Amino acid sequence: MLGKATLLEAIAGKNRGILASEQDKQAILAAIASLEDLNPTPNPVEAAELLDGNWRLLYTTSKPLLNLDRFPFSKLGQIYQCIRVKTFSVYNIAEIYGLPYLDGIVSVAAKFEPVSNRRVNVKFERSIVGLKSLIGYDNPENFIYQIEAGKKFTAIDFSLNREEQQGWLDITYLDSNLRVGRGNEGSVFVLTKP
């Protein structure tokens, strides 16, 4: 599909948006808008088989996510958004790489509620920030399993006030391996699934 190839080419080499110039950002937003017009899934929230799974972030304009790359002595690794449709759960996981033995993760667990055929409200419930070695983190799947089993981690692990920590996300494009979303703070997200 030409629209998809155009977008993937536009975001290539931009390190999820960290290296995107203002001119790049405009070209990427135009490519996203063109792709959204070609959305093969008119009711993405209802397409559980496509939506469910572990998504890896390719590009975003979200300043809080991109600012994770600004920690001293560290670099932003992969960022995942893992959706569990059956339990209406979403897990955002950012891997941080730095000095030896100081690799970490920044994670937020949330619940989502469908409010239309393309919008979900999101209520953030728990944040976990810590060193991979102390948490026992090796991949998103095992980490989520431990969270769902109720494990308390050796990390900064705390509940979030659900009333204050909420937002929404529109899923504007969804196919078997690419998802585009627009959030309540004006951010865009482009994610892929293996």
PDB file of C-alpha atoms in Angstrom, residues 64-65 68 79-82 89-94 105-111 122-129 143-144 147 156-160 165-166:
ATOM      1  CA  PRO A  64       6.832  13.078  27.724  1.00  0.00           C
ATOM      2  CA  LEU A  65       7.928   9.972  25.804  1.00  0.00           C
ATOM      3  CA  LEU A  68      12.838  10.034  28.355  1.00  0.00           C
ATOM      4  CA  ILE A  79       8.923   1.610  23.661  1.00  0.00           C
ATOM      5  CA  TYR A  80       6.012  -0.818  23.757  1.00  0.00           C
ATOM      6  CA  GLN A  81       2.269  -0.456  24.127  1.00  0.00           C
ATOM      7  CA  CYS A  82       0.788  -3.823  25.001  1.00  0.00           C
ATOM      8  CA  SER A  89      -5.813  -3.311  29.916  1.00  0.00           C
ATOM      9  CA  VAL A  90      -2.963  -1.398  28.332  1.00  0.00           C
ATOM     10  CA  TYR A  91       0.680  -1.391  29.408  1.00  0.00           C
ATOM     11  CA  ASN A  92       3.122   1.285  28.255  1.00  0.00           C
ATOM     12  CA  ILE A  93       6.748   0.195  28.690  1.00  0.00           C
ATOM     13  CA  ALA A  94       9.828   2.280  27.803  1.00  0.00           C
ATOM     14  CA  ILE A 105      12.257   0.691  32.484  1.00  0.00           C
ATOM     15  CA  VAL A 106       9.557   3.303  32.856  1.00  0.00           C
ATOM     16  CA  SER A 107       6.123   1.699  32.787  1.00  0.00           C
ATOM     17  CA  VAL A 108       2.487   2.647  33.247  1.00  0.00           C
ATOM     18  CA  ALA A 109      -0.459   0.248  33.522  1.00  0.00           C
ATOM     19  CA  ALA A 110      -3.912   1.497  32.586  1.00  0.00           C
ATOM     20  CA  LYS A 111      -7.476   0.430  31.834  1.00  0.00           C
ATOM     21  CA  VAL A 122      -7.741   5.647  29.260  1.00  0.00           C
ATOM     22  CA  LYS A 123      -7.378   5.655  33.062  1.00  0.00           C
ATOM     23  CA  PHE A 124      -3.836   5.194  34.329  1.00  0.00           C
ATOM     24  CA  GLU A 125      -3.628   3.021  37.442  1.00  0.00           C
ATOM     25  CA  ARG A 126      -0.030   2.127  38.276  1.00  0.00           C
ATOM     26  CA  SER A 127       3.479   3.321  37.504  1.00  0.00           C
ATOM     27  CA  ILE A 128       6.632   1.214  37.818  1.00  0.00           C
ATOM     28  CA  VAL A 129      10.069   2.780  37.368  1.00  0.00           C
ATOM     29  CA  PHE A 143       6.711  -8.260  32.876  1.00  0.00           C
ATOM     30  CA  ILE A 144       2.970  -7.970  32.159  1.00  0.00           C
ATOM     31  CA  ILE A 147       1.968  -7.283  36.989  1.00  0.00           C
ATOM     32  CA  ILE A 156       9.401   2.909  42.378  1.00  0.00           C
ATOM     33  CA  ASP A 157       6.030   1.154  42.201  1.00  0.00           C
ATOM     34  CA  PHE A 158       2.944   3.184  43.020  1.00  0.00           C
ATOM     35  CA  SER A 159      -0.745   3.569  42.295  1.00  0.00           C
ATOM     36  CA  LEU A 160      -1.949   6.548  40.317  1.00  0.00           C
ATOM     37  CA  GLN A 165      -4.484  10.482  35.401  1.00  0.00           C
ATOM     38  CA  GLN A 166      -6.757   9.955  32.430  1.00  0.00           C
TER      39      GLN A 166
END
